[in-house]
XYZ file of C-alpha atoms in Angstrom:
619
model
C 11.207 11.468 79.370
C 13.361 14.520 78.882
C 14.004 16.004 75.514
C 17.349 14.857 74.132
C 19.957 16.966 72.476
C 20.159 20.351 74.195
C 22.884 21.662 71.885
C 26.527 22.578 72.325
C 28.439 25.859 72.396
C 30.831 26.351 69.501
C 33.471 29.104 69.288
C 32.917 31.556 66.458
C 35.659 33.354 64.580
C 35.812 37.122 64.210
C 33.648 37.166 61.077
C 30.809 35.399 62.805
C 31.113 32.141 60.820
C 31.226 28.758 62.526
C 34.365 26.651 62.156
C 34.860 25.396 58.618
C 34.962 21.735 59.677
C 31.516 21.683 61.333
C 29.052 19.613 59.307
C 25.313 20.215 59.529
C 22.245 18.593 58.002
C 20.027 21.096 56.192
C 16.246 20.795 56.481
C 13.979 23.339 54.791
C 10.670 23.916 56.574
C 7.487 25.935 55.996
C 5.131 27.490 58.560
C 1.599 26.073 58.472
C -1.642 27.716 59.626
C -1.138 26.287 63.138
C 2.238 28.079 63.517
C 4.151 24.802 63.296
C 7.203 24.345 61.106
C 6.642 21.440 58.717
C 9.641 19.883 56.930
C 9.894 19.453 53.189
C 10.963 16.008 52.027
C 14.645 15.224 51.592
C 14.253 15.240 47.799
C 12.796 18.741 47.853
C 15.489 19.952 50.251
C 18.238 18.670 47.927
C 16.587 20.553 45.063
C 16.387 23.790 47.070
C 20.034 23.496 48.105
C 21.109 22.975 44.492
C 19.265 26.120 43.405
C 20.689 28.012 46.385
C 24.248 27.195 45.344
C 23.624 28.685 41.895
C 21.523 31.686 42.841
C 20.984 32.633 46.474
C 18.431 35.319 45.531
C 16.413 33.425 42.965
C 13.309 31.266 43.006
C 12.869 27.531 43.488
C 10.188 25.728 41.470
C 9.140 22.835 43.712
C 7.076 21.095 41.036
C 10.268 20.073 39.235
C 10.945 17.375 41.854
C 7.528 16.735 43.427
C 4.352 16.558 41.338
C 2.209 17.347 44.393
C 3.979 20.715 44.773
C 3.415 21.936 41.211
C 1.740 25.258 42.198
C 4.477 26.236 44.671
C 7.536 28.469 44.280
C 9.998 29.488 47.008
C 11.409 33.005 46.778
C 14.856 32.836 48.390
C 15.087 36.599 48.721
C 12.040 37.012 50.984
C 12.133 33.440 52.352
C 8.493 32.801 51.483
C 6.681 29.987 49.700
C 4.290 31.315 47.061
C 1.312 29.393 45.640
C 0.695 30.573 42.090
C -2.999 29.708 41.756
C -4.181 31.270 45.039
C -1.468 33.769 45.902
C -1.010 32.281 49.382
C 2.408 33.009 50.909
C 3.951 31.186 53.863
C 7.313 31.770 55.570
C 10.049 29.189 55.039
C 13.284 28.664 56.929
C 16.556 26.811 56.531
C 17.119 24.722 59.643
C 20.224 22.802 60.752
C 20.558 19.551 62.674
C 23.281 17.182 63.798
C 24.413 14.749 61.049
C 23.841 11.809 63.398
C 20.182 12.732 63.936
C 17.213 11.240 62.098
C 17.301 13.562 59.037
C 21.020 12.901 58.610
C 20.319 9.161 58.461
C 17.251 9.492 56.219
C 14.898 8.185 58.937
C 11.297 9.417 58.845
C 8.708 8.737 61.563
C 5.072 8.929 60.446
C 1.589 8.526 61.969
C -1.521 7.143 60.266
C -4.544 9.420 59.761
C -8.191 8.350 59.808
C -8.164 8.000 56.038
C -5.180 5.633 56.095
C -2.651 8.213 54.854
C 0.769 8.494 56.513
C 1.909 11.930 57.752
C 5.458 12.769 58.831
C 6.017 14.183 62.313
C 7.562 17.619 62.773
C 11.339 17.351 62.598
C 11.866 18.057 66.311
C 9.453 15.269 67.212
C 10.971 12.911 64.645
C 14.439 13.421 66.112
C 13.162 12.919 69.664
C 11.375 9.686 68.718
C 14.441 8.365 66.902
C 16.712 9.136 69.872
C 14.419 7.233 72.234
C 14.168 4.383 69.718
C 17.952 4.089 69.452
C 18.250 4.000 73.257
C 15.719 1.124 73.272
C 13.236 2.885 75.501
C 9.914 1.012 75.610
C 7.872 4.222 75.418
C 8.212 7.992 74.985
C 6.191 10.855 76.500
C 5.853 13.814 74.106
C 4.419 16.199 76.722
C 7.795 17.950 76.993
C 7.320 19.004 73.354
C 3.822 20.303 73.982
C 1.886 17.225 72.752
C -0.288 14.974 74.942
C 0.799 11.741 73.260
C 2.604 8.604 74.348
C 4.679 6.606 71.860
C 4.843 2.824 72.388
C 7.650 1.221 70.429
C 6.625 -2.394 71.105
C 3.257 -1.929 69.389
C 4.443 0.942 67.147
C 1.478 3.068 68.172
C 0.710 6.570 69.403
C -1.867 7.115 72.169
C -3.664 10.326 73.089
C -3.363 10.667 76.862
C -6.719 12.425 77.153
C -8.956 10.409 74.825
C -6.919 7.139 75.039
C -7.260 6.826 71.284
C -4.472 4.988 69.488
C -2.998 5.424 66.028
C -0.415 3.392 64.194
C 3.032 4.842 63.534
C 5.917 3.647 61.436
C 9.643 4.187 60.932
C 10.641 4.579 57.298
C 14.035 4.845 55.603
C 14.265 7.571 52.983
C 16.864 9.720 51.269
C 19.150 11.467 53.766
C 18.799 15.236 53.958
C 21.568 17.355 52.370
C 24.768 17.971 54.291
C 26.639 21.261 54.388
C 30.081 21.991 55.807
C 31.554 25.325 56.832
C 30.139 28.782 56.184
C 26.866 29.510 54.462
C 27.144 30.619 50.784
C 27.100 34.374 50.316
C 24.354 36.156 48.425
C 24.703 36.213 44.637
C 23.291 38.486 41.981
C 20.038 37.585 40.292
C 19.752 36.332 37.593
C 22.523 33.754 37.507
C 25.133 34.118 34.812
C 25.857 31.845 31.908
C 27.640 29.374 34.125
C 24.338 28.217 35.531
C 23.526 26.248 32.395
C 20.552 26.283 30.037
C 17.280 27.469 31.607
C 14.503 24.954 32.123
C 11.668 25.049 29.578
C 8.867 23.820 31.841
C 5.780 26.031 32.237
C 6.588 27.020 35.803
C 10.126 28.104 35.002
C 8.871 30.037 31.984
C 6.452 31.850 34.288
C 9.201 32.715 36.763
C 11.825 33.592 34.139
C 9.390 35.789 32.205
C 9.278 38.177 35.175
C 13.030 38.457 35.601
C 13.681 40.840 32.679
C 11.420 43.463 34.220
C 12.970 42.882 37.629
C 16.492 43.285 36.253
C 15.558 46.574 34.567
C 14.156 47.909 37.846
C 17.241 46.705 39.708
C 19.602 48.349 37.207
C 17.694 51.615 37.436
C 17.853 51.495 41.220
C 21.602 50.863 41.210
C 22.193 53.877 38.945
C 20.246 56.143 41.318
C 21.370 54.693 44.624
C 24.279 56.352 46.493
C 27.327 54.165 47.121
C 26.865 51.972 50.162
C 29.313 52.511 53.052
C 31.769 49.686 53.716
C 30.685 47.222 56.378
C 32.118 47.864 59.850
C 35.283 45.917 60.595
C 35.773 44.145 63.912
C 38.385 45.741 66.197
C 41.872 44.225 65.846
C 42.456 41.501 68.297
C 38.876 41.552 69.454
C 37.657 38.505 71.356
C 35.891 35.849 69.380
C 32.254 35.365 70.292
C 30.430 32.140 70.917
C 27.375 30.858 69.113
C 24.912 28.321 70.479
C 23.999 25.674 67.925
C 20.999 23.520 68.851
C 19.805 20.571 66.799
C 16.411 22.235 66.351
C 17.318 25.930 66.117
C 17.840 27.954 62.962
C 21.556 28.692 62.595
C 22.611 32.335 62.384
C 25.801 31.854 60.453
C 26.522 35.060 58.498
C 28.654 37.730 60.144
C 26.284 40.478 59.013
C 23.498 39.042 61.152
C 25.379 37.654 64.170
C 25.013 39.686 67.359
C 27.855 39.680 69.938
C 27.351 36.917 72.440
C 28.457 38.953 75.437
C 26.654 42.181 74.507
C 23.669 43.490 76.462
C 20.158 42.832 75.228
C 18.728 45.611 73.055
C 15.680 47.409 74.429
C 12.392 46.865 72.646
C 11.707 49.404 69.920
C 8.537 51.497 70.021
C 5.775 50.634 67.506
C 6.407 52.126 64.100
C 10.126 52.652 64.653
C 12.355 51.526 61.756
C 14.166 48.246 62.341
C 17.779 48.347 63.420
C 20.458 46.178 61.921
C 21.697 43.491 64.321
C 25.264 44.140 63.250
C 25.253 47.936 63.473
C 23.100 49.392 66.270
C 21.169 52.359 64.970
C 22.212 51.589 61.397
C 20.224 50.130 58.521
C 20.869 46.888 56.653
C 21.868 47.081 53.041
C 18.902 46.487 50.721
C 18.867 43.340 48.701
C 21.040 41.306 51.061
C 20.120 37.686 51.411
C 18.398 36.671 54.642
C 18.708 32.908 54.357
C 20.610 32.439 57.579
C 19.070 35.098 59.778
C 17.341 34.041 62.970
C 13.561 34.163 62.806
C 12.953 37.535 64.569
C 15.691 39.281 62.604
C 14.430 37.850 59.316
C 10.884 38.984 60.045
C 12.118 42.496 60.742
C 14.086 42.706 57.532
C 11.275 41.337 55.387
C 8.656 43.689 56.800
C 10.652 46.777 55.883
C 13.747 47.011 53.701
C 15.781 49.874 55.077
C 18.223 52.181 53.309
C 15.763 53.111 50.558
C 17.361 55.304 47.860
C 15.856 58.804 47.509
C 12.857 58.898 45.184
C 12.051 55.174 45.522
C 8.737 54.890 47.402
C 7.902 51.967 49.645
C 5.185 49.827 48.057
C 3.356 47.667 50.617
C 1.796 44.426 49.477
C -0.822 43.773 52.104
C -3.270 41.410 50.451
C -1.536 38.100 51.090
C -4.627 36.538 52.656
C -7.247 37.574 50.096
C -8.863 40.125 52.423
C -8.604 43.158 50.133
C -9.817 44.143 46.674
C -6.603 43.003 44.969
C -6.395 39.354 43.912
C -4.005 37.557 46.297
C -2.081 35.921 43.438
C -1.368 39.369 41.949
C -0.362 40.726 45.346
C 1.959 37.788 46.011
C 3.674 37.940 42.602
C 4.086 41.715 42.997
C 5.796 41.112 46.329
C 8.207 38.598 44.805
C 9.102 40.897 41.896
C 9.702 43.947 44.069
C 11.662 41.938 46.624
C 13.855 40.445 43.897
C 14.515 43.924 42.534
C 15.651 45.141 45.945
C 12.657 47.426 46.417
C 10.987 47.700 49.823
C 8.102 45.295 50.253
C 5.750 45.144 53.207
C 4.631 41.519 53.508
C 1.855 42.039 56.010
C -0.403 39.285 57.292
C -3.948 39.459 58.528
C -4.382 39.036 62.295
C -5.588 35.701 63.543
C -9.373 35.371 63.830
C -10.950 35.367 67.297
C -12.907 32.129 67.124
C -14.029 31.778 70.735
C -15.167 34.119 73.533
C -13.328 34.488 76.846
C -13.840 31.583 79.265
C -17.322 31.418 80.795
C -18.147 29.756 84.103
C -21.121 27.397 84.332
C -22.941 29.800 86.641
C -22.842 32.497 83.933
C -24.418 30.238 81.281
C -28.168 30.880 81.067
C -31.073 29.485 78.989
C -32.206 31.504 75.979
C -35.397 33.447 76.776
C -38.428 32.191 74.867
C -36.703 28.978 73.732
C -37.533 25.895 75.799
C -34.711 23.580 76.850
C -30.987 23.781 76.191
C -30.374 20.689 74.063
C -31.767 18.728 71.115
C -30.651 15.275 70.018
C -31.245 13.455 66.756
C -31.193 9.713 66.368
C -30.642 7.432 63.445
C -33.236 7.911 60.746
C -35.851 5.225 60.213
C -36.966 5.103 56.587
C -40.688 5.413 56.048
C -41.344 2.470 53.758
C -45.041 3.334 53.449
C -44.253 6.420 51.345
C -44.991 5.174 47.858
C -43.410 7.547 45.284
C -46.569 7.577 43.139
C -48.777 8.424 46.134
C -46.463 11.278 47.196
C -46.427 12.834 43.727
C -50.210 12.576 43.269
C -50.751 14.219 46.682
C -49.214 17.509 45.526
C -50.223 17.522 41.815
C -53.344 18.110 39.779
C -53.801 16.243 36.515
C -53.661 18.391 33.340
C -55.844 17.128 30.486
C -54.549 19.457 27.763
C -50.908 20.322 28.524
C -49.245 23.214 26.665
C -46.660 22.589 23.964
C -43.591 23.416 26.117
C -40.650 21.545 27.638
C -40.745 19.430 30.764
C -37.710 20.820 32.608
C -36.877 17.397 34.073
C -36.615 15.227 30.938
C -36.512 18.155 28.424
C -39.135 16.438 26.260
C -42.281 18.282 25.180
C -45.194 17.984 27.599
C -47.452 16.932 24.721
C -45.264 13.862 24.157
C -44.324 10.953 26.411
C -41.875 11.357 29.292
C -38.194 10.839 28.626
C -38.257 8.193 31.355
C -40.535 5.937 29.274
C -38.914 2.530 29.152
C -36.494 3.457 31.951
C -38.911 3.684 34.869
C -42.202 1.769 35.138
C -44.917 2.446 37.702
C -48.381 0.946 37.651
C -51.007 3.609 37.038
C -48.478 6.236 35.848
C -48.597 6.426 32.084
C -45.622 8.197 30.471
C -47.828 10.801 28.764
C -49.614 11.952 31.956
C -48.903 15.581 32.938
C -49.590 17.265 36.291
C -49.460 20.758 37.804
C -48.011 21.443 41.249
C -50.628 22.993 43.523
C -48.972 26.209 44.822
C -46.462 27.241 42.177
C -48.368 25.901 39.118
C -45.331 24.443 37.296
C -46.122 21.435 35.097
C -44.190 18.184 34.570
C -44.676 14.622 33.448
C -45.912 12.587 36.395
C -43.358 9.885 35.558
C -40.541 12.496 35.653
C -41.568 13.634 39.135
C -41.782 10.011 40.300
C -38.229 9.458 39.021
C -37.006 12.644 40.735
C -38.610 11.661 44.042
C -37.251 8.095 43.879
C -33.732 9.480 43.392
C -33.966 11.766 46.442
C -34.406 11.398 50.181
C -37.838 9.746 49.878
C -39.121 11.506 53.005
C -42.650 12.263 51.782
C -41.842 15.813 50.600
C -41.487 17.142 47.082
C -39.511 20.147 45.841
C -40.292 21.920 42.591
C -37.165 21.749 40.397
C -38.001 25.136 38.833
C -38.819 27.497 41.716
C -37.637 25.254 44.612
C -41.014 25.479 46.363
C -41.312 22.692 48.953
C -44.414 20.549 49.380
C -44.657 18.681 52.649
C -41.975 18.610 55.354
C -38.496 18.337 53.908
C -35.963 16.317 55.899
C -32.279 15.734 55.296
C -29.599 13.106 55.805
C -27.808 14.607 58.814
C -26.082 11.939 60.956
C -27.100 11.494 64.625
C -25.755 14.095 67.033
C -26.469 16.738 69.653
C -27.266 20.467 69.483
C -26.848 22.653 72.586
C -27.705 26.348 72.943
C -27.426 28.879 75.778
C -26.646 32.497 76.631
C -23.131 33.696 77.497
C -22.359 37.125 79.051
C -20.313 38.463 76.130
C -21.250 40.653 73.174
C -20.596 40.152 69.480
C -19.005 42.924 67.360
C -21.832 45.152 66.181
C -24.140 44.070 69.039
C -22.510 45.775 72.013
C -25.694 46.020 74.083
C -26.786 42.386 73.824
C -25.501 39.092 75.116
C -24.649 36.199 72.816
C -26.406 32.958 71.967
C -23.873 30.173 71.639
C -24.809 27.039 69.691
C -22.686 23.910 70.024
C -23.077 21.123 67.455
C -21.516 17.734 68.159
C -21.637 14.810 65.723
C -19.471 11.698 66.222
C -18.033 9.531 63.482
C -20.170 6.599 62.379
C -21.351 4.365 59.566
C -23.323 5.697 56.627
C -26.949 4.630 56.327
C -28.985 3.771 53.228
C -29.799 7.464 52.656
C -26.098 8.434 52.446
C -23.700 8.386 49.453
C -21.874 5.154 50.432
C -24.083 2.996 52.697
C -22.115 0.820 55.106
C -18.934 2.883 54.774
C -17.445 4.846 57.680
C -17.822 8.636 57.682
C -15.624 11.131 59.514
C -16.701 14.181 61.536
C -13.937 16.815 61.548
C -13.885 19.888 63.743
C -16.591 18.876 66.210
C -17.862 20.203 68.510
C -18.512 23.276 66.344
C -19.368 26.561 68.080
C -21.654 29.105 66.405
C -22.924 32.492 67.571
C -26.055 34.653 67.307
C -26.962 37.971 68.953
C -29.538 37.681 71.705
C -32.130 39.968 70.151
C -35.550 39.290 68.678
C -34.287 38.315 65.252
C -31.417 36.254 66.681
C -33.834 34.225 68.830
C -36.068 33.752 65.775
C -33.102 32.342 63.855
C -32.297 30.038 66.782
C -35.861 28.633 66.877
C -35.734 27.920 63.144
C -32.252 26.385 63.411
C -33.619 24.034 66.081
C -36.392 23.034 63.660
C -33.833 22.523 60.885
C -31.706 20.411 63.247
C -34.647 18.208 64.151
C -35.370 17.777 60.433
C -31.686 16.841 59.894
C -31.004 19.748 57.544
C -27.997 21.476 59.179
C -25.345 18.953 58.103
C -25.013 16.213 55.526
C -22.373 13.724 54.391
C -20.357 14.644 51.339
C -17.011 16.051 50.185
C -15.402 18.924 52.096
C -14.802 22.061 50.024
C -11.964 22.999 52.401
C -9.921 19.797 52.558
C -11.303 17.768 49.631
C -11.982 14.835 51.959
C -14.919 12.652 50.942
C -17.361 10.759 53.187
C -17.224 13.421 55.881
C -19.764 15.623 57.671
C -20.179 19.005 55.925
C -22.462 22.034 56.222
C -25.707 21.820 54.250
C -26.312 25.275 52.699
C -27.351 26.996 55.952
C -24.549 29.378 56.848
C -23.409 29.788 60.449
C -21.157 32.309 62.166
C -18.275 30.360 63.730
C -15.986 33.356 64.417
C -16.823 35.110 67.687
C -14.763 38.284 67.979
C -13.830 39.188 64.400
C -14.847 38.728 60.775
C -11.534 37.889 59.123
C -12.758 34.656 57.538
C -16.182 35.963 56.536
C -17.791 33.742 59.182
C -18.012 36.351 61.946
C -19.402 39.718 62.950
C -20.161 42.502 62.231
C -22.351 41.440 59.314
C -25.492 43.526 59.023
C -27.179 41.233 56.477
C -26.378 37.840 58.025
C -29.596 37.294 59.995
C -31.753 38.152 56.974
C -29.623 35.929 54.733
C -29.815 32.900 57.026
C -33.604 33.347 57.335
C -33.787 33.214 53.537
C -31.613 30.077 53.499
C -33.870 28.418 56.079
C -36.930 29.327 54.035
C -35.299 27.728 50.991
C -35.047 24.519 53.054
C -38.745 24.730 53.930
C -38.119 26.032 57.454
C -40.043 29.219 58.316
C -42.244 30.473 61.112
C -45.341 30.212 58.931
C -44.646 26.570 58.113
C -43.716 25.810 61.734
C -47.002 27.274 63.032
C -48.985 25.406 60.394
């Protein structure tokens, strides 16, 4: 099914504004980590538009209308969303659609995630689905939008064409997005004058407003030093009016200062490092401090990266740590960028390059087994609990009875060793008196026997025991990793820092399933995000040693566990289990790649802490 709504051509007057009687629906969107523009809700968009009318160069506190967006502020001058607690900055844009489209009617299409939450589609997809729905089509193919999904309106479901998996979708009526008519409001001075009303007294507004006095002083100083700006170029008398293409899903370039002539030739690409040229005056520089709300994406990016026409004596101050990769805290870097941008000073909002997660494509004939490591795959099955492991028998196996214990604390119950265990009356085991004290064989640390029985009974109950003081492991420790598959092989590519060696690629694959009795919520479904997961080691002696120990850890179910993700906050999902892996192939932007001179030694230490070492394996 073809994509509806290919846009219309509208005549533009000499100033570059669209006709005053053209109405458009305004949707504000932010750019996520997958380079997709995600729409704000209609309520948030109304709030942003209200602030824009009062102060086109100010800041928008999103937490005033949406409690889930409390940490976020939008800086209208740089067109970036700023998160106060982390310093993360993301581009935002002001997009325009036809009033008869889904956002103009307040119609939202959503799909259901694995956790039962409903997520809105991107606005382009939402409009396409609504158009097909209104035309009473029985189904819709989203491949024209770059997605391998089919929408079935009879069953209100979405199906993945590759996996055949289905999800529910729904059509919901919400507040209509704001409507604007005519030209875009011109830039205003910041801060807003007395006509804007009393300032808000919430904590976020106090934080934003507290920075404005300093910004205004810098701005006033700059204006005193800056030479007078030349008047903007006037269009030739009687010049032909241009045309401007307005598409339902394209950002509208409405202001005359940013509109390029429709019939003019395309500008040649500028060499790297060359200063940006103003779209309105070839070879000239844009005036600093002008609002860029309505600039097309490429022009806006150029203006944000370098503010031209810098007054003499005002140095450019780059703010490069927006992704937390440098020594400066990202929150400080982000707030510095907002302050300098608001004051009209040049700000370089640089972004770290995208990590290289995977190697170039490899043919099957180039994939080889790892020398010295038998096989290419290991599978784990569902764990069978060993009911014969009596907690008392396990504890006595690794402990020696102490007749005259010292007068010091038991670090489990925090009672004195010369007194009864703190678990007296809570836990009862035949033959284990609460005053009995034992010493672990290798490390020599002493505890109440009843305390160790309680600790073992609350753990994995796999026949092993771990000293709570020094973490020494007695027996063979196993984990709670769900069933899955581990593959490993050589690929003919080198990791950064290991130019003369090939690479060992490890592929972990764990499907979703039901939690067992050893997991946090037995009988409940668990999710497995991001699988298969690819990890990399250098093919040298130490890298092959790490691989052999990782295979042992996999077979003991120690690589993964079920818990709460530190990244997404999702519970009942498969997460890493304290053995770090390198998942970034060609860079080290996330800290999970190469070069990293200490990684192999660190992961060997982590494996040893889990009871996995060559000495134990040989024994």
